[in-house]
Tab-separated table of C-alpha atoms and ligand atoms in Angstrom:
chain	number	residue	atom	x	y	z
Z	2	UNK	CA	0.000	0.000	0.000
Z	3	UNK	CA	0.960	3.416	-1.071
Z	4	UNK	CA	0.751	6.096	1.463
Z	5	UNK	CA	0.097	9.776	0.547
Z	6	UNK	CA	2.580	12.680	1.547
Z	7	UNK	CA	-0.095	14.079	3.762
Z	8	UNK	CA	-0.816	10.356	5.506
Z	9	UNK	CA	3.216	9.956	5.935
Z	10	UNK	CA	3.267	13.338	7.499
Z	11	UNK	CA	0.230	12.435	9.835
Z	12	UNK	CA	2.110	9.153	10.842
Z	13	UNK	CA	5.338	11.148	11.279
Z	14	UNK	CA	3.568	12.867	13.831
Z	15	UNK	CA	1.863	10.226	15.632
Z	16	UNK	CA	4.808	8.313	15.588
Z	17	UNK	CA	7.487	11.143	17.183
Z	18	UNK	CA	7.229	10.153	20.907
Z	19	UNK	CA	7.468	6.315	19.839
Z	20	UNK	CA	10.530	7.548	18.016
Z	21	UNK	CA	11.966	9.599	20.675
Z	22	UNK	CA	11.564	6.179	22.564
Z	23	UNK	CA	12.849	4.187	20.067
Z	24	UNK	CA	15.481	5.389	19.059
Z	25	UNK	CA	17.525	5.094	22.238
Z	26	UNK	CA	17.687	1.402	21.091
Z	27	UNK	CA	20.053	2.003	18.258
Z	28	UNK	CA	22.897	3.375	20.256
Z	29	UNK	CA	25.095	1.696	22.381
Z	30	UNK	CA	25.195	4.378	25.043
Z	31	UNK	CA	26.650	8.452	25.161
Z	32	UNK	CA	30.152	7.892	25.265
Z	33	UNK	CA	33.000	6.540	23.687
Z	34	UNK	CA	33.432	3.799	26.402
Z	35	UNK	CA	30.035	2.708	26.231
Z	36	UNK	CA	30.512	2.036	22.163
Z	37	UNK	CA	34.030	0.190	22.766
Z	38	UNK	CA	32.019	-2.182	25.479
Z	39	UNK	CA	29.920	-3.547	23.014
Z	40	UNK	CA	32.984	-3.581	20.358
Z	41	UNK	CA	34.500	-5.784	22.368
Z	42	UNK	CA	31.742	-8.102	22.532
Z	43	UNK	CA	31.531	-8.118	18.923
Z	44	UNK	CA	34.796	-8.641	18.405
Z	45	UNK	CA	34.966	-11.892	21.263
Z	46	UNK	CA	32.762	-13.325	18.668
Z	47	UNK	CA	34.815	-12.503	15.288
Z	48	UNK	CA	32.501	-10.154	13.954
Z	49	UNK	CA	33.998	-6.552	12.756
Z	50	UNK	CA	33.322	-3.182	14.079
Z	51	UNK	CA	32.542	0.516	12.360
Z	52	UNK	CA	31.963	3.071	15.475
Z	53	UNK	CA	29.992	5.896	14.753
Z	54	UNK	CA	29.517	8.852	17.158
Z	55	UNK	CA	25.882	10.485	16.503
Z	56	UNK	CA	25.477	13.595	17.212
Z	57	UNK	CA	23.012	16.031	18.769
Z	58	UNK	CA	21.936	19.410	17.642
Z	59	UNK	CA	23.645	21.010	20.656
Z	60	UNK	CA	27.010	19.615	19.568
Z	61	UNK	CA	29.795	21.864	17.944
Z	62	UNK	CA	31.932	21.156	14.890
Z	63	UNK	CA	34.490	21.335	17.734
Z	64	UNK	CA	33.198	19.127	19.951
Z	65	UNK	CA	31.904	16.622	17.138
Z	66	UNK	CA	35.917	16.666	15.714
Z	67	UNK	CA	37.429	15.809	18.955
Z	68	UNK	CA	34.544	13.229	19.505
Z	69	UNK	CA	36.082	11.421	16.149
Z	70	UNK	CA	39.404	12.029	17.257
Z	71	UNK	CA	38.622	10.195	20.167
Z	72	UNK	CA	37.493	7.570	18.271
Z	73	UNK	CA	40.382	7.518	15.561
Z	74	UNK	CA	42.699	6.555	18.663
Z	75	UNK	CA	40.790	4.324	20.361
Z	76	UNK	CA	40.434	2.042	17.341
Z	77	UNK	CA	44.246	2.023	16.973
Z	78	UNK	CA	45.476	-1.080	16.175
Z	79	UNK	CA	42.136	-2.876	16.460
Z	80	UNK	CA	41.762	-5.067	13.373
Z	81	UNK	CA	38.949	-5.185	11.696
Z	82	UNK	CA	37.879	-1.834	13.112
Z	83	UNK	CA	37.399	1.573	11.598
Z	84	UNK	CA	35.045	5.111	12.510
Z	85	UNK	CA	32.243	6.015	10.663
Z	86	UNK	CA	31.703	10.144	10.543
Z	87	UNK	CA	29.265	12.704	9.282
Z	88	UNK	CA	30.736	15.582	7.649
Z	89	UNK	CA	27.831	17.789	7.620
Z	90	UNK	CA	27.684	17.586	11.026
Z	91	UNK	CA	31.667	19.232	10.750
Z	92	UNK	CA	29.609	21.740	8.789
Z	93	UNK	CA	32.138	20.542	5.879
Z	94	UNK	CA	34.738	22.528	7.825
Z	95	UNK	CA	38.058	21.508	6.055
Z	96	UNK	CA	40.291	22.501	8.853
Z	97	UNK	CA	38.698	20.361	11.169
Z	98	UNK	CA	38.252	17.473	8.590
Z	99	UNK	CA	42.029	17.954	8.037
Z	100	UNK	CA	42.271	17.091	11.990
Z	101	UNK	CA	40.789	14.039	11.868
Z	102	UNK	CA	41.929	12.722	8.675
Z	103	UNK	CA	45.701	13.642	9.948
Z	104	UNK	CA	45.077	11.370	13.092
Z	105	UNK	CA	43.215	8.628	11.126
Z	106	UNK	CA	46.485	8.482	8.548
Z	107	UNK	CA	48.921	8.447	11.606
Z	108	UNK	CA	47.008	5.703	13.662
Z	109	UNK	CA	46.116	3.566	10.173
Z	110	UNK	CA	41.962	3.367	10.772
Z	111	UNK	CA	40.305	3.894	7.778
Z	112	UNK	CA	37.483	6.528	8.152
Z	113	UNK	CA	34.297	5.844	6.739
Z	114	UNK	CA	31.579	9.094	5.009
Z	115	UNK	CA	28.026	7.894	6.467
Z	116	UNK	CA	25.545	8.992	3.816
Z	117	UNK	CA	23.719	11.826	4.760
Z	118	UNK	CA	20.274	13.989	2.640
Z	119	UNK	CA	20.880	14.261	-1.147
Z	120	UNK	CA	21.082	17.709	-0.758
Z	121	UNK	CA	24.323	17.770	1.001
Z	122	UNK	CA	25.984	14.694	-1.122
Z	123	UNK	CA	27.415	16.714	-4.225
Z	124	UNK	CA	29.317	18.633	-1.445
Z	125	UNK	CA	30.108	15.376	0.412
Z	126	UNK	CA	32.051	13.954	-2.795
Z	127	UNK	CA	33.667	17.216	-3.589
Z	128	UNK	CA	35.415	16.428	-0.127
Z	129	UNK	CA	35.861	13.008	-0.117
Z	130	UNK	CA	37.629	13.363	-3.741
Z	131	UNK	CA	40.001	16.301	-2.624
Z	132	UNK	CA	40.675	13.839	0.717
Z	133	UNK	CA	41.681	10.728	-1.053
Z	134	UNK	CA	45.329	11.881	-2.051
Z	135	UNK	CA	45.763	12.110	2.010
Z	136	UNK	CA	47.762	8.717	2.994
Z	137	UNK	CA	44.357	7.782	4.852
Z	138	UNK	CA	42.115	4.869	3.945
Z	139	UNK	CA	38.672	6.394	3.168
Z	140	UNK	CA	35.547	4.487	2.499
Z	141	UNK	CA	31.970	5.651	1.587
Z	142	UNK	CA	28.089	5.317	1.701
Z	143	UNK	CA	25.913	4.902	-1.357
Z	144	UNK	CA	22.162	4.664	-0.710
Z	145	UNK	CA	20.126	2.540	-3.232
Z	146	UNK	CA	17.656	4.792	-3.084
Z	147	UNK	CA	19.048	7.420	-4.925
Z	148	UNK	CA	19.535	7.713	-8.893
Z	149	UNK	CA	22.654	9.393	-8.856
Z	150	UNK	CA	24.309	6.339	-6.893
Z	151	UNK	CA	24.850	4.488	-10.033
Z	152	UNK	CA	26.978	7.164	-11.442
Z	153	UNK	CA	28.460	7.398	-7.621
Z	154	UNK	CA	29.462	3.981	-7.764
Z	155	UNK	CA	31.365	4.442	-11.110
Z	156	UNK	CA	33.233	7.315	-9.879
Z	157	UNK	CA	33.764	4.871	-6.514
Z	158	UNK	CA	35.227	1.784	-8.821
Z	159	UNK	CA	37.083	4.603	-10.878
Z	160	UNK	CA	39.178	5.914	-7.512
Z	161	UNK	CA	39.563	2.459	-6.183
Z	162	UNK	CA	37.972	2.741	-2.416
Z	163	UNK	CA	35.853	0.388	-0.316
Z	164	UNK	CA	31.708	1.192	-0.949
Z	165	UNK	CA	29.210	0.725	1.310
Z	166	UNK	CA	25.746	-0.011	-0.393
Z	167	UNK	CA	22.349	0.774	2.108
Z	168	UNK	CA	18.907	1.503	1.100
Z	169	UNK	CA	18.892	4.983	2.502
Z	170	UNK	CA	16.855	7.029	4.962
Z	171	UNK	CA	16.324	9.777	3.110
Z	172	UNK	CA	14.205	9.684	-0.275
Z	173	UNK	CA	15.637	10.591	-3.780
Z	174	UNK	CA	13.391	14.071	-4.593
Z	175	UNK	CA	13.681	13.040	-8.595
Z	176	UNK	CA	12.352	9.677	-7.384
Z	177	UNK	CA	10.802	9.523	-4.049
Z	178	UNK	CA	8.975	6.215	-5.092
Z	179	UNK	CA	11.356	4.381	-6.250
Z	180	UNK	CA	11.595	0.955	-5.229
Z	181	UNK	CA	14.645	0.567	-2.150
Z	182	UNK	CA	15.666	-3.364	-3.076
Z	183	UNK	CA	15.682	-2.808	-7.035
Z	184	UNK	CA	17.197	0.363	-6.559
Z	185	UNK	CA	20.029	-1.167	-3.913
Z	186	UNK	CA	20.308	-3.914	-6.885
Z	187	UNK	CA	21.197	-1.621	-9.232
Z	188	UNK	CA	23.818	0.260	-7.336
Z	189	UNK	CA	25.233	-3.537	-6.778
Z	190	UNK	CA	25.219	-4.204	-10.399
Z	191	UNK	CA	27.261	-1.285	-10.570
Z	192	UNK	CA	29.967	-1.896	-8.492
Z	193	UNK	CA	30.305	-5.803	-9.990
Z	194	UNK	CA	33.224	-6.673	-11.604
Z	195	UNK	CA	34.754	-2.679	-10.774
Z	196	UNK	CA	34.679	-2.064	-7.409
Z	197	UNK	CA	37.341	-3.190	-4.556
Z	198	UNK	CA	35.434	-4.470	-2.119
Z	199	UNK	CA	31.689	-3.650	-1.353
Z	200	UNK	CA	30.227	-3.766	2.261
Z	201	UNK	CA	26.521	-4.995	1.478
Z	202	UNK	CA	24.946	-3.414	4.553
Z	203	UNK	CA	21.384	-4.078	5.280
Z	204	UNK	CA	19.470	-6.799	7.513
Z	205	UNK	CA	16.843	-7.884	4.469
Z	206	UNK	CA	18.265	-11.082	4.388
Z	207	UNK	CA	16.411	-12.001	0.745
Z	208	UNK	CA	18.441	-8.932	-0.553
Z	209	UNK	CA	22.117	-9.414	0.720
Z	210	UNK	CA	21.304	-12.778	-0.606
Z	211	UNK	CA	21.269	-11.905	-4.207
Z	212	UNK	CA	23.981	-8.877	-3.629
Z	213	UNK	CA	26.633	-11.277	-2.858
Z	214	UNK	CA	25.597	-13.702	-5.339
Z	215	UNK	CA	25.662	-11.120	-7.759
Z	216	UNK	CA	29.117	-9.523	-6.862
Z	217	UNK	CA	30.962	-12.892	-5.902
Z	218	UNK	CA	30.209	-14.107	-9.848
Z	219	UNK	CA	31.451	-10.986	-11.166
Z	220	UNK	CA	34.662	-11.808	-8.718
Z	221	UNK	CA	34.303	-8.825	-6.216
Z	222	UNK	CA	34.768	-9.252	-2.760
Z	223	UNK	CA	32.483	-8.545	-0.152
Z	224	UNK	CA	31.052	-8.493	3.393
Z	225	UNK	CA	27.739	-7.746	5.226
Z	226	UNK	CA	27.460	-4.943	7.105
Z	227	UNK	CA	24.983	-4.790	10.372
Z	228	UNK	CA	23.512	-2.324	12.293
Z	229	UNK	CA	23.753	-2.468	16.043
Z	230	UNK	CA	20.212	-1.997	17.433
Z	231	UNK	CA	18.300	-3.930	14.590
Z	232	UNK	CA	17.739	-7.766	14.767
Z	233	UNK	CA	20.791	-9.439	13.689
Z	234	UNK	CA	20.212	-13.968	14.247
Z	235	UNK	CA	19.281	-14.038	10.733
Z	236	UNK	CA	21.787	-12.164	8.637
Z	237	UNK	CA	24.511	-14.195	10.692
Z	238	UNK	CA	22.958	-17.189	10.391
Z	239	UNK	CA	23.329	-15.965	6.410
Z	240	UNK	CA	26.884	-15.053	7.081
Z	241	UNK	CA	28.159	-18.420	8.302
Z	242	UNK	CA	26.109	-19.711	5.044
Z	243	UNK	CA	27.903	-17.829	2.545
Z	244	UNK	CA	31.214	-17.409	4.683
Z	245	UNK	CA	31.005	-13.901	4.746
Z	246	UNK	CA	33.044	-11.299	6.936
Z	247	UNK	CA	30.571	-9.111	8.978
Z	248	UNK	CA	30.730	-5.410	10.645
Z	249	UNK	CA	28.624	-4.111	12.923
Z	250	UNK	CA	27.934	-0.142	13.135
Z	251	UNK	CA	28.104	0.470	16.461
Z	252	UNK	CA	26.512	4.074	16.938
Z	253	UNK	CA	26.778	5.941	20.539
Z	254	UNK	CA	25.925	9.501	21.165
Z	255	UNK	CA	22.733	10.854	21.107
Z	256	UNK	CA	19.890	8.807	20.060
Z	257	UNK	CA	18.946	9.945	16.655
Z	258	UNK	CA	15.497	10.824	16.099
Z	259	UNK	CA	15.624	11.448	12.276
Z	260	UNK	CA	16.844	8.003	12.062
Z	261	UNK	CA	14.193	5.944	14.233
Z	262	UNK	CA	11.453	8.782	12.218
Z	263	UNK	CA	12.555	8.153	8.400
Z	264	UNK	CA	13.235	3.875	9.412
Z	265	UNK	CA	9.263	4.300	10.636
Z	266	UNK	CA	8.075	6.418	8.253
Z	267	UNK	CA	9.281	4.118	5.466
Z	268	UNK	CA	8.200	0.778	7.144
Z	269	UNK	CA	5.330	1.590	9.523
Z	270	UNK	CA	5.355	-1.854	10.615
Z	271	UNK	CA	8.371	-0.980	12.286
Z	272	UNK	CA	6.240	1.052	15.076
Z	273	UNK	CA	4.017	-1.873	15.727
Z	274	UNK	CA	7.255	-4.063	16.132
Z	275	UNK	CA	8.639	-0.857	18.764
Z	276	UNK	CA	5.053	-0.617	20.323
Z	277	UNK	CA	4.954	-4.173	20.980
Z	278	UNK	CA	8.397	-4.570	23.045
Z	279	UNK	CA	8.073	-1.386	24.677
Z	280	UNK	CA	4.544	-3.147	26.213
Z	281	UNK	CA	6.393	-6.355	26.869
Z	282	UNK	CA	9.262	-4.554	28.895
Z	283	UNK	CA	6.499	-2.505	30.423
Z	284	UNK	CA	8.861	0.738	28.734
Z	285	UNK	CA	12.025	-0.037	30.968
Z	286	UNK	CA	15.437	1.165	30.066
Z	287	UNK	CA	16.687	-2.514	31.853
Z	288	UNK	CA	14.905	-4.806	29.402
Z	289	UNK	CA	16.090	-2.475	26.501
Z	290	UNK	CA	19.721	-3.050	27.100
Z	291	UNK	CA	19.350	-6.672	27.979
Z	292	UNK	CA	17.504	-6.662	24.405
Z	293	UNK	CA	20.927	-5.494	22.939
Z	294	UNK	CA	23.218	-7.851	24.944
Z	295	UNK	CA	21.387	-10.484	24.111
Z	296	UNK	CA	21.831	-9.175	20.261
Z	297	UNK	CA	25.243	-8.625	20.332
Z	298	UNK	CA	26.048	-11.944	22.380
Z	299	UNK	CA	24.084	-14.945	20.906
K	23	LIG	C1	25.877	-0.947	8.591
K	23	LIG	C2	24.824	0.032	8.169
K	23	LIG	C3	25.167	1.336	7.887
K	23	LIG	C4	24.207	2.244	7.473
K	23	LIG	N1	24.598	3.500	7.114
K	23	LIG	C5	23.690	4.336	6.576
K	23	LIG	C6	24.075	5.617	6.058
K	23	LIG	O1	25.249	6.021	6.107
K	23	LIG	N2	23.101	6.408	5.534
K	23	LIG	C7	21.794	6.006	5.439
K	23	LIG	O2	20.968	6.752	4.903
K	23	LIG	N3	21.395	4.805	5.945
K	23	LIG	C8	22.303	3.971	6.497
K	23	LIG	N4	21.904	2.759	6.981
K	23	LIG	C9	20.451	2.474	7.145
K	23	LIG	C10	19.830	1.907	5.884
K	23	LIG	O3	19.703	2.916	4.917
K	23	LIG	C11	18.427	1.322	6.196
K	23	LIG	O4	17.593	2.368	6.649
K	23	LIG	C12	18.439	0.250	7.248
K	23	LIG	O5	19.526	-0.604	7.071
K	23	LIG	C13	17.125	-0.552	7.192
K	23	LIG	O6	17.058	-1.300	6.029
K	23	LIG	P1	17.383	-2.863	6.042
K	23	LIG	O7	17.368	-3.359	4.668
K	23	LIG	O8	18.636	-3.102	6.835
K	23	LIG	O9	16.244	-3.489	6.923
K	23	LIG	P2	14.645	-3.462	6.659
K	23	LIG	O10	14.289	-3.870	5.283
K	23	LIG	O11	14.077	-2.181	7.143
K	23	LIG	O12	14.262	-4.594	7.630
K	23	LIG	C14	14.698	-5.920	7.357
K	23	LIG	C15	14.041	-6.835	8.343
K	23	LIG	O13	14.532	-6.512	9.675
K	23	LIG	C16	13.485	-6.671	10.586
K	23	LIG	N5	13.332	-5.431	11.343
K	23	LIG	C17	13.743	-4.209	10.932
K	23	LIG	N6	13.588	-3.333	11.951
K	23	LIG	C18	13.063	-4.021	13.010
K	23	LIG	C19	12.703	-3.667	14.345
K	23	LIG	N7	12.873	-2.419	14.811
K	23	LIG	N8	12.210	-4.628	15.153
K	23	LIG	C20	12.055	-5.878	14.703
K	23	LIG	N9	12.398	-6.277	13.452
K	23	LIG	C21	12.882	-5.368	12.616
K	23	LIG	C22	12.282	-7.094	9.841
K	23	LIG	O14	12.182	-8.489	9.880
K	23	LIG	C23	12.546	-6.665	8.436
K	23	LIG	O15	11.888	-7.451	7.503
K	23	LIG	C24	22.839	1.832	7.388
K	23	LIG	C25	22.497	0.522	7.666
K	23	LIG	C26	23.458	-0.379	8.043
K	23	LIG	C27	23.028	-1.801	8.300
């Protein structure tokens, strides 16, 4: 079923306090420490890890920076680790990009561009192009979603960097409607055969399925990508199937709203799902956290 702009909008704001709630589930806690805790469960059981620090509208450039500077050293000489950042939220401030990219070249952790509104990506490329000559290993987002990803994943094959493929959160305005899993295909079908490695990241288990099919017969590696606060037993189960390397995004920070709002808005079900364990755990915090142990651990 197709809902209208005005019905989204109406759900949107039904479904804001369920979001405020909700979205505390898909971080791992405010601080750095909090984020590394669950790391190092994740990494007990061989699975990867991409921290990324979410931030709140209170938060500086500065303070965001030195948040991912944070970061850069405490994955030091993890393997298998790297930080995930949002430039925007640097307001694209080169000096401060500069910062972090010196510390993530010096301590060898690759740094990874979340994908952010089409609006901001054309400047989001610009920067990530004039960054690659920087000794640092760089890695980006491309959202199936959008149209212009197929033409982003040329230019990503062209410069040689690690792609990760998502549906997106935010819709493409030439093509709101257009379809998430034939659009994430296509982006795929891209990067097959050209790119260096592709991180499929998404838990629809059908469609990481035929991703990896698709780029392991053109003879380009790849892994699965999961995100820490979404159910996980199936796409590991997958994993061990298809012997496939897996990260986890582990975000901590501030529990992002727009996130938990556009995941709802797009997948309504998703609120029933929310409603339904917030009644079971009766709303409390405690049963919330043992949900995500109990994710992270089994
Ligand atoms: C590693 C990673 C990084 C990402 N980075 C970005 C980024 O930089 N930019 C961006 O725009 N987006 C990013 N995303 C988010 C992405 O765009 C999708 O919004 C998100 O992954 C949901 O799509 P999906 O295919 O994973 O799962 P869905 O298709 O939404 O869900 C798959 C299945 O998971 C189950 N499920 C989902 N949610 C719940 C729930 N709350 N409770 C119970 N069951 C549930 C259901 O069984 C559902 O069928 C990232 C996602 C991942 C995994």
């Amino acid at each position: 079923m197709r809902l209208t702009t005005r019905a989204r909008r109406a759900i949107s704001k039904c479904l804001r306090p369920l979001a405020r709630r909700a979205a505390g589930a898909y971080v791992a806690g405010e601080h750095l420490e909090d984020a590394l805790e669950v790391a190092d469960r994740l990494t007990d059981r061989g699975l990867g890890v991409t921290l990324g620090f979410w931030d709140g509208e209170e938060d500086s450039p500065r303070h965001i920076a030195d948040t991912y500077l944070a970061g850069v050293k405490a994955l030091a000489g993890r393997d298998h680790a790297y930080l995930s950042i949002k430039v925007p939220s640097l307001k694209f401030s080169e000096d401060l990009l500069a910062e972090v990219v010196g510390q993530a070249a010096r301590s060898e952790v690759r740094l990874h561009f979340d994908a952010l509104g089409p609006e901001v990506s054309d400047r989001s490329r610009a920067l990530f192009d004039r960054l690659l000559d920087r000794g640092v290993d760089l890695s980006y987002t491309l959202p199936g979603r959008w149209m212009r990803s197929i033409e982003d994943a040329a230019w990503a094959a062209g410069r040689g960097f690690v792609v990760r493929v998502v549906k997106g959160q935010w819709a493409d305005p030439a093509d709101p409607r257009r379809d998430l899993r034939t659009g994430f295909l296509q982006v795929i079908d891209a990067l097959a055969g050209r790119a260096r490695h592709v991180a499929v990241a998404s838990h629809d288990v059908p469609l990481v399925t035929e991703a990896v099919n698709r780029l392991r017969a053109a003879g380009t590696s790849c892994e699965m990508e999961l995100l820490y606060g979404l159910p996980m037993r199936e796409s590991l189960a997958l994993a061990d199937e298809l012997k496939l390397g897996v990260h986890v995004y582990v975000p901590y920070g501030k529990a992002y709203l727009p996130y938990a709002l556009a995941h709802m808005q797009s997948n309504p079900r998703i609120a029933w799902w929310l409603l339904r364990d917030m009644l079971k755990s009766r709303g409390s915090r405690k049963h919330t956290d043992a949900r995500q142990r109990e994710l992270v651990t089994r």
